[in-house]
Tab-separated table of C-alpha atoms in Angstrom:
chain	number	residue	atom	x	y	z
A	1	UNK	CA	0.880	14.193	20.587
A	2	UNK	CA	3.386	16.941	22.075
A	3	UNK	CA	2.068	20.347	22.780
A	4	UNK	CA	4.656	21.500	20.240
A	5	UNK	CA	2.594	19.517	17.487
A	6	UNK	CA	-0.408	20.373	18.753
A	7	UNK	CA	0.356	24.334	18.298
A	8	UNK	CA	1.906	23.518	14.791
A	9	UNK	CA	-1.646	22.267	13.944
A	10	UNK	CA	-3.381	25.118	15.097
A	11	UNK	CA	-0.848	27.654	13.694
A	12	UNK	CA	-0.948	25.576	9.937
A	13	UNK	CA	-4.408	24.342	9.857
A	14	UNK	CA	-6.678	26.723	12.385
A	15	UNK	CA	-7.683	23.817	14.527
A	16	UNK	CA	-7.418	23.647	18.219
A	17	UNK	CA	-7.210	19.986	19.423
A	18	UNK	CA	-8.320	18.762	22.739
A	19	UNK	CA	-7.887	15.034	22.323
A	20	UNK	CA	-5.285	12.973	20.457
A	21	UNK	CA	-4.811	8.877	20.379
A	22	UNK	CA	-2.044	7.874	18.459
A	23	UNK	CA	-3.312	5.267	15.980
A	24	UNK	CA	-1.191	1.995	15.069
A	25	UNK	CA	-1.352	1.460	11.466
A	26	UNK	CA	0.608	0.401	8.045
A	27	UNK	CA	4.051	-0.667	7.743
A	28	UNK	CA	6.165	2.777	7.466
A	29	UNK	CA	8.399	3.501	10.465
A	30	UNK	CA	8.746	6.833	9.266
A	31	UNK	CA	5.234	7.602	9.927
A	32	UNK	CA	2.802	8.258	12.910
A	33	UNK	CA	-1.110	9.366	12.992
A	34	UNK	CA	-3.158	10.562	15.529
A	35	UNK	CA	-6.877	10.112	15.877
A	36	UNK	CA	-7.340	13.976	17.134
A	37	UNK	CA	-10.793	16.150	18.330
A	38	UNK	CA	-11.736	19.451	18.747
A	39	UNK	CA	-13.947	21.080	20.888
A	40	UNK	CA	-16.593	21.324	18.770
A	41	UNK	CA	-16.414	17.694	18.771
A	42	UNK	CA	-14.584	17.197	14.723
A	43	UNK	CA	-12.261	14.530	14.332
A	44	UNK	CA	-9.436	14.242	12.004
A	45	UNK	CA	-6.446	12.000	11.049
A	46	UNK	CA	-3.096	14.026	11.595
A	47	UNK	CA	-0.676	12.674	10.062
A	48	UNK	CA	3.571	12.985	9.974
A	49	UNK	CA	4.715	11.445	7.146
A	50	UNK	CA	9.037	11.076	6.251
A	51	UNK	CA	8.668	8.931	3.334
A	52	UNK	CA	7.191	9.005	-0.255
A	53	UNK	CA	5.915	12.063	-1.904
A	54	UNK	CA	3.105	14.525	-1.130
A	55	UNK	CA	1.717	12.789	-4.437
A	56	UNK	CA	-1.914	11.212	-2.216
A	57	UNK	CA	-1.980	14.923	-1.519
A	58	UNK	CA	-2.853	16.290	-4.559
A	59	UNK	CA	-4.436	13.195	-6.106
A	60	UNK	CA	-7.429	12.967	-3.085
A	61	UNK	CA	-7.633	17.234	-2.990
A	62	UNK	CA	-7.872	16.744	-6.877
A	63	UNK	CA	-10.535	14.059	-7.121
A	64	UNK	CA	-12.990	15.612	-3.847
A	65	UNK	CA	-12.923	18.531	-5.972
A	66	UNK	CA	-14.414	16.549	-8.815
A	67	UNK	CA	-16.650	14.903	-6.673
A	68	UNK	CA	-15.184	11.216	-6.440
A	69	UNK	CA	-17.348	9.962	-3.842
A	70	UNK	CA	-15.077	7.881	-0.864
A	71	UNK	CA	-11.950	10.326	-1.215
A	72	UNK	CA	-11.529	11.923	2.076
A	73	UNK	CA	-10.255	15.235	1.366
A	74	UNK	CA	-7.304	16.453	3.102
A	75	UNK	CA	-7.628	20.185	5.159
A	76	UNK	CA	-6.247	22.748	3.643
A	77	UNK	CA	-3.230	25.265	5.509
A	78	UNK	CA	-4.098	28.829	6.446
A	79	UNK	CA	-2.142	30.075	3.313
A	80	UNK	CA	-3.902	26.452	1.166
A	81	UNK	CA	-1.501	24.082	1.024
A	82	UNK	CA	-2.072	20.650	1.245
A	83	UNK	CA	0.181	19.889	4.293
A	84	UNK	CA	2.683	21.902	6.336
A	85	UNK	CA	6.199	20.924	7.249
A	86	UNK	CA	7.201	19.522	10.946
A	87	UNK	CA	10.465	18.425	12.203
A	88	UNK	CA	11.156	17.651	8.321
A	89	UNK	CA	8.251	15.905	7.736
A	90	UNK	CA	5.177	16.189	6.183
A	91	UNK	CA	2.324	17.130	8.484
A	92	UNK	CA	-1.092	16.642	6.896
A	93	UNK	CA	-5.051	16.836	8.265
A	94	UNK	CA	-7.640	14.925	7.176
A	95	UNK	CA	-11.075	14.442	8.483
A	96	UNK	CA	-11.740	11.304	10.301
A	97	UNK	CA	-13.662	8.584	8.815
A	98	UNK	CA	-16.049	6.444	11.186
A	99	UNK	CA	-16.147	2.933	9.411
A	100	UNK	CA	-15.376	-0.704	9.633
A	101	UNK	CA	-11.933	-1.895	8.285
A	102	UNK	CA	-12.381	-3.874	5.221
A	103	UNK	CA	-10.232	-6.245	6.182
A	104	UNK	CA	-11.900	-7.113	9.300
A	105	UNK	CA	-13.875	-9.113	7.032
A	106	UNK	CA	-16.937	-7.101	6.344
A	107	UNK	CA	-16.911	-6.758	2.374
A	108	UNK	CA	-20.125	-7.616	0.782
A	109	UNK	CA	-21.336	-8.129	-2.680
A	110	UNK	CA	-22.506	-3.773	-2.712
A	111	UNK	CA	-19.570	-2.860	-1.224
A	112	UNK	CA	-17.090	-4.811	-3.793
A	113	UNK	CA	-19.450	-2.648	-6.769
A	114	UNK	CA	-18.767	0.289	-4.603
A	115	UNK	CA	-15.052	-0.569	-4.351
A	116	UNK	CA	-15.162	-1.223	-8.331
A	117	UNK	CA	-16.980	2.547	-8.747
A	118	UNK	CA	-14.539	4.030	-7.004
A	119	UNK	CA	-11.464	3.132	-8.716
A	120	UNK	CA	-12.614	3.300	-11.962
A	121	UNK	CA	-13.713	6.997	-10.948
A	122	UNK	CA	-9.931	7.599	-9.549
A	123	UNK	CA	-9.106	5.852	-13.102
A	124	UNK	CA	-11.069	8.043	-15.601
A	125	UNK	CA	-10.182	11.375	-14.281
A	126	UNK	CA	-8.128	13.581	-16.921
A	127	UNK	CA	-4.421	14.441	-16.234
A	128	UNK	CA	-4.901	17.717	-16.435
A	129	UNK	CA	-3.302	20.768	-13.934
A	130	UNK	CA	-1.503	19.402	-10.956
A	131	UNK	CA	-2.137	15.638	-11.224
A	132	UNK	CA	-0.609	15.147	-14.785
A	133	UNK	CA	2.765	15.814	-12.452
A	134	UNK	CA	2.916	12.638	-10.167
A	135	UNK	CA	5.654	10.236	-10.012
A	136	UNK	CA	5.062	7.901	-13.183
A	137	UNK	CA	5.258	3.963	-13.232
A	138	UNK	CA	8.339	3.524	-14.986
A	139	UNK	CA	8.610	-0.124	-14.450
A	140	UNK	CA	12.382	-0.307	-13.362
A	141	UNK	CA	11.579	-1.280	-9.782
A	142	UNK	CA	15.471	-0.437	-9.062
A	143	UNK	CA	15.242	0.334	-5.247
A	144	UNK	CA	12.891	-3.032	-4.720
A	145	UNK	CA	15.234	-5.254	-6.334
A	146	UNK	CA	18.321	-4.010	-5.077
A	147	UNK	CA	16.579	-4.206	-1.573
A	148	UNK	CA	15.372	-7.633	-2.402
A	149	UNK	CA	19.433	-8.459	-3.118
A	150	UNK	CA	20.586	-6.886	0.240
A	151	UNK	CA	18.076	-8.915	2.129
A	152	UNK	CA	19.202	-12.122	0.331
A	153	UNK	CA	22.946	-11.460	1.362
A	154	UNK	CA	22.064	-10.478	4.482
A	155	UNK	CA	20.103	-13.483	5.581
A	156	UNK	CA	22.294	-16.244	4.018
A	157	UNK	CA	24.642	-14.860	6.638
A	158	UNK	CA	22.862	-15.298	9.645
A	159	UNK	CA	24.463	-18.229	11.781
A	160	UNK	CA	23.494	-19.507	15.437
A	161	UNK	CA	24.618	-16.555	17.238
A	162	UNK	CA	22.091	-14.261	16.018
A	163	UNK	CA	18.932	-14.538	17.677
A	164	UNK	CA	15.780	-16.539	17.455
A	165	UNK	CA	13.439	-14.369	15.220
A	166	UNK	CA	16.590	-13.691	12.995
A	167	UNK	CA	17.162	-17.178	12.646
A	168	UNK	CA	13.447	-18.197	11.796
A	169	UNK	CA	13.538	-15.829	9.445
A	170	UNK	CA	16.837	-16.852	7.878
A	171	UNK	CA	15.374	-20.047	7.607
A	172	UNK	CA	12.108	-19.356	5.522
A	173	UNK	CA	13.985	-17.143	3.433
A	174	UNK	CA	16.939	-19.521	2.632
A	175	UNK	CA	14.070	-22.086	2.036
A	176	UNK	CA	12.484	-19.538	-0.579
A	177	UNK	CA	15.598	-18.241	-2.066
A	178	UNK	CA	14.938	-20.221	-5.543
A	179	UNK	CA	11.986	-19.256	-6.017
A	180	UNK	CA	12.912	-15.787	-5.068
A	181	UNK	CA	15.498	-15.333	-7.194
A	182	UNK	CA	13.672	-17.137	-10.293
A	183	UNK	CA	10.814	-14.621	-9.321
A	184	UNK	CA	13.270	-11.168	-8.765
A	185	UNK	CA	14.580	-12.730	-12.657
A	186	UNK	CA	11.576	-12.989	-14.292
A	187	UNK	CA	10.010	-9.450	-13.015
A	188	UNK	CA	13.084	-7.748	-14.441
A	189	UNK	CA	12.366	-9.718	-17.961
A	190	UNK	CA	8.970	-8.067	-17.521
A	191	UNK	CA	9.955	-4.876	-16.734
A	192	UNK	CA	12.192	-4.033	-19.664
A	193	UNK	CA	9.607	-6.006	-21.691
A	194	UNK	CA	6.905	-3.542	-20.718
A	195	UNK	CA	9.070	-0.517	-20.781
A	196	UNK	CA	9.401	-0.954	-24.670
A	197	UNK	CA	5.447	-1.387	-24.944
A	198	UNK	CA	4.182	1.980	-23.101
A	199	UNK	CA	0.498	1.691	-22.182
A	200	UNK	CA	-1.831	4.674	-21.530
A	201	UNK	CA	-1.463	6.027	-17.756
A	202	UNK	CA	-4.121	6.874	-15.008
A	203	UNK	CA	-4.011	7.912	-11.557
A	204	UNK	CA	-3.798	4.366	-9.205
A	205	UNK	CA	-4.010	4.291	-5.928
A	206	UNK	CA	-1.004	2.069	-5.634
A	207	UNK	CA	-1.867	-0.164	-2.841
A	208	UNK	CA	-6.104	-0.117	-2.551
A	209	UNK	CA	-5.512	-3.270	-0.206
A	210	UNK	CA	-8.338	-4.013	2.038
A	211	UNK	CA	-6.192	-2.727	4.712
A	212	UNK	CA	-7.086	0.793	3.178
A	213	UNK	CA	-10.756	0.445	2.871
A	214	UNK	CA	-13.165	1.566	5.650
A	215	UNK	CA	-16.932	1.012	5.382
A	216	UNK	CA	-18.938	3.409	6.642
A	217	UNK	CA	-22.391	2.830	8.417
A	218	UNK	CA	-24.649	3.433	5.440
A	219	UNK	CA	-22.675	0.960	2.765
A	220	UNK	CA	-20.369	4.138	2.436
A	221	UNK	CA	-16.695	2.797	0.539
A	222	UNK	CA	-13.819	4.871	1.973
A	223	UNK	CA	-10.177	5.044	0.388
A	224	UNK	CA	-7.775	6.340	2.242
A	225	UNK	CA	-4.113	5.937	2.684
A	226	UNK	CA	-3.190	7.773	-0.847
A	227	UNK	CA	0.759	8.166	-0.467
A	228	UNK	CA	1.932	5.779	-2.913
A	229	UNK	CA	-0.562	8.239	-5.666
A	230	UNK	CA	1.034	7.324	-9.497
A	231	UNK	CA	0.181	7.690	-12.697
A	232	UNK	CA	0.271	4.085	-13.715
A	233	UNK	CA	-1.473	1.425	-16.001
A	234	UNK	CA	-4.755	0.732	-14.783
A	235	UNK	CA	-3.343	-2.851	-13.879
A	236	UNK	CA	-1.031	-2.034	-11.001
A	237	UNK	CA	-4.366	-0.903	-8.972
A	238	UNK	CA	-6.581	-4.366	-10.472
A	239	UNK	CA	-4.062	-7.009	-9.355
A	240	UNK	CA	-5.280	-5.916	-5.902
A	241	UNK	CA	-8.273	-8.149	-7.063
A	242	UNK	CA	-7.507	-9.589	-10.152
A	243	UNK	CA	-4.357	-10.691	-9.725
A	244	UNK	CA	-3.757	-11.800	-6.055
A	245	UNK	CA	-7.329	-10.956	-4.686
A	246	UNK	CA	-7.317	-13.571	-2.274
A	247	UNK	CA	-4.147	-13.009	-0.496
A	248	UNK	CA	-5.808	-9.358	0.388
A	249	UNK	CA	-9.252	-10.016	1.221
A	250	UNK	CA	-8.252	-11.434	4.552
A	251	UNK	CA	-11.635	-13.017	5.964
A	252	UNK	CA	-13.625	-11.334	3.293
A	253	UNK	CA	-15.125	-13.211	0.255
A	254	UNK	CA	-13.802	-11.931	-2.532
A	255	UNK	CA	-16.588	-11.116	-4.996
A	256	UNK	CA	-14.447	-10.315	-8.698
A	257	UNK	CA	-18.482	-10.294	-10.431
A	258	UNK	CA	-19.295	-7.561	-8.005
A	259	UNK	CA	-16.079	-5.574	-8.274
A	260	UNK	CA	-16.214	-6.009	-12.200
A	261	UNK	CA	-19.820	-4.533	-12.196
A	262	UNK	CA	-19.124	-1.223	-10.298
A	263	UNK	CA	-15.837	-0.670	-12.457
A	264	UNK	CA	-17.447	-1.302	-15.727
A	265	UNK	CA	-16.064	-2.845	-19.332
A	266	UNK	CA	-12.188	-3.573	-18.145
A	267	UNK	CA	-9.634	-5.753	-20.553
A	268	UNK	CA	-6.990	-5.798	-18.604
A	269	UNK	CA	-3.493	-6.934	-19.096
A	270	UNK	CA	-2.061	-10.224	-17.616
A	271	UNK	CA	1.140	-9.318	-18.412
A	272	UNK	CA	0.978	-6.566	-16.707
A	273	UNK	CA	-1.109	-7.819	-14.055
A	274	UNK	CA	1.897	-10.804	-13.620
A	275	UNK	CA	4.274	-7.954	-13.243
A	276	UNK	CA	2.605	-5.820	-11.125
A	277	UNK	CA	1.545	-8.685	-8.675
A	278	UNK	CA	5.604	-9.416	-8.875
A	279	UNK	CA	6.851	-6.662	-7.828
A	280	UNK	CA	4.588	-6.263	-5.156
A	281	UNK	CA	5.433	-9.951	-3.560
A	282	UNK	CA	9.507	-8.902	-3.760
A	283	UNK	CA	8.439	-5.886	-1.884
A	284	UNK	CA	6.561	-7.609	0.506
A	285	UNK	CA	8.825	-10.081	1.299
A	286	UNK	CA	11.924	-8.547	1.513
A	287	UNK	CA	10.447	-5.327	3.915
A	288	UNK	CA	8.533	-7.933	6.368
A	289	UNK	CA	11.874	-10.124	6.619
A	290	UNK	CA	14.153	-7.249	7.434
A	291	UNK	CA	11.474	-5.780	9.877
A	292	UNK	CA	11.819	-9.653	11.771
A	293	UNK	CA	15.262	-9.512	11.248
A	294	UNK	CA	15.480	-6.337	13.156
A	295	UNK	CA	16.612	-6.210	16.632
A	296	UNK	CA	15.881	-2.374	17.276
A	297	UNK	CA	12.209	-3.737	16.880
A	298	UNK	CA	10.089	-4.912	19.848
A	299	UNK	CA	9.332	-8.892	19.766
A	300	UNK	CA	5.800	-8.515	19.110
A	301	UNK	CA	6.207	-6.661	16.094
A	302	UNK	CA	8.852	-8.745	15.134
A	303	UNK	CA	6.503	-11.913	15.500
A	304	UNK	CA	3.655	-10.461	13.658
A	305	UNK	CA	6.244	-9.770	11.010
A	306	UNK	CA	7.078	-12.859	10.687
A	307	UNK	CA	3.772	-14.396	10.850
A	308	UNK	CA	3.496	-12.359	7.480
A	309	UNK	CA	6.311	-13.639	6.057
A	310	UNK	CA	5.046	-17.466	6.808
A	311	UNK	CA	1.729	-16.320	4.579
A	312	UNK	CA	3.698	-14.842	1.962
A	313	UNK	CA	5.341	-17.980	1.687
A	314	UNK	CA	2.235	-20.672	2.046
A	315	UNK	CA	0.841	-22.438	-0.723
A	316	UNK	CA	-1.883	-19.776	-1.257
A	317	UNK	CA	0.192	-16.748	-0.462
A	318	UNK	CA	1.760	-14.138	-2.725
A	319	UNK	CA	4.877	-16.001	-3.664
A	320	UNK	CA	2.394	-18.799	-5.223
A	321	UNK	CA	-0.118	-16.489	-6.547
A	322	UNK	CA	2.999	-14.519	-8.270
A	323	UNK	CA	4.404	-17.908	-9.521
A	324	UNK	CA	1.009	-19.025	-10.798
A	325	UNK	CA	0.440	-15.663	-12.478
A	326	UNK	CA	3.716	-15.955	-14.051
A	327	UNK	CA	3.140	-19.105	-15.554
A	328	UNK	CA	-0.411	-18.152	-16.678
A	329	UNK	CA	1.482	-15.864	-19.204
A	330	UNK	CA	4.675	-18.201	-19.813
A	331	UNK	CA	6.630	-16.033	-17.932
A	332	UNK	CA	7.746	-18.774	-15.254
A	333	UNK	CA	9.131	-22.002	-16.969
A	334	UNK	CA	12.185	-22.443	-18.752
């Protein structure tokens, strides 16, 4: 962290850092977060976010207020607002939270409950004041299929001079292109299927992957990572473990009787569930095949990308689980 950032974060938030490690996380280039100390020995996340909205923002400020339990809460400005502005983007505080990443493969049958608890907390709070004026689901999914498109064209162009992770790529994705395009199809069906049969919203997470879920040293269940925050159908939080479970949990067993207990009496949608779980697969795979297709990125990243990609396309990956999901509702064949 520059001193310049450093000073912004003691002129916005009142905190005088000491120590700051830059922390490698999530997929968004636009980001970066610091794991940063005072000298009275605090910790906190600071944060620069470019993309998506300062939605998470009011959503985890909103439910620590009403006492949601494993919803860090973000640090308010001198003047209370959620985040300040830096270099023209968001700059946000958070307190650090010690824990074990979930996806490390430490999930057990009291934290899936916990897990369950919390997100039918997040789910049941009223849309009242601030957080009845988040982004809505609106199931279009315009800038995910027209990405998914791009992608397509881009990588049925790539010949032998490009290089090798572009052409591995390529490969795998020319490979998958039927089943991608029957998939991008039938998740448009879907969508302007659903968009004639509203359903009542709640506040979802968005993307309460593993990868977001720390567990603290008492059995503690942390959620963090809020910036996709939307008012939604329940379902478009559940498919994280109803409707492609598996292809999250990582090493963790996946314990649905566990989860289902902490969240209580659920009846949830497949149809929506199908959709959700489609989107999310077209987003996935057409964001980790640009990143290996991208030659501005350095060669590990661009391996590990496409080490995703390869899962997203095995037989238990999310293409599969998107297909099978599909056809579960008779959304696939014909």
């Amino acid at each position: 962290m520059d001193d310049r950032l450093a000073a912004r974060v003691a002129e916005e938030f009142g905190l005088a850092l000491v120590t700051a490690v830059p922390v490698e996380f999530g997929a968004d280039p636009t980001a970066e977060l610091w794991q940063a100390g005072t000298r009275e020995g605090r910790e906190y996340a600071v944060k620069l976010s470019g993309g998506g909205t300062p939605a998470g923002l009011v959503v985890t400020a909103g439910l620590a207020r009403r006492g949601v339990p494993g919803v860090p809460a973000p640090v308010a400005t001198r003047d209370g607002q959620l985040n300040a502005v830096y270099d023209g983007r968001r700059l946000t505080v958070v307190p650090w939270i010690v824990g074990e990443r979930a996806a490390d493969g430490g999930m057990r049958s009291a934290h899936w409950r916990r897990y369950g608890a919390l997100l039918a907390a997040a789910h049941a709070v009223p849309l009242t004041g601030e957080l009845a004026g988040l982004p809505r689901e609106d199931h279009t999914h315009a800038a995910i299929a027209a990405a998914v498109r791009e992608t397509d064209r881009r990588l049925r162009a790539v010949d032998d001079s490009a290089d090798r992770w572009t052409r591995e790529v390529a490969a795998h994705w020319r490979a998958a292109a039927a089943d991608t395009a029957r998939l991008l199809d039938r998740v448009d069906r879907l969508g302007a299927e659903l968009r004639a049969r509203p359903a009542d919203l709640v506040v979802c997470h968005g993307d309460p992957h593993l990868g977001n879920v720390l567990l603290g040293p008492d059995g503690e269940v942390w959620l963090i990572d809020w910036d996709d925050a939307v008012l939604a159908p329940r379902e478009r939080d559940l498919m994280f473990v109803l409707g492609g479970g598996p292809a999250w949990a990582f090493d963790s067993r996946l314990d649905e009787a566990a989860f289902r207990a902490g969240y209580g009496p659920m009846r949830p949608d497949p149809v929506r569930l199908a959709y959700h779980l489609g989107v999310r697969t077209l987003d996935d795979l057409w964001s980790w095949s640009a990143e290996v297709a991208d030659p501005v990125r350095s060669e590990a990243d661009r391996v590990r990308a496409l080490r995703i990609v390869e899962g997203l396309l095995s037989p238990s990956g999310l293409v599969s689980l998107a297909r099978d999901a599909l056809r579960g509702v008779g959304r696939w064949d014909g």
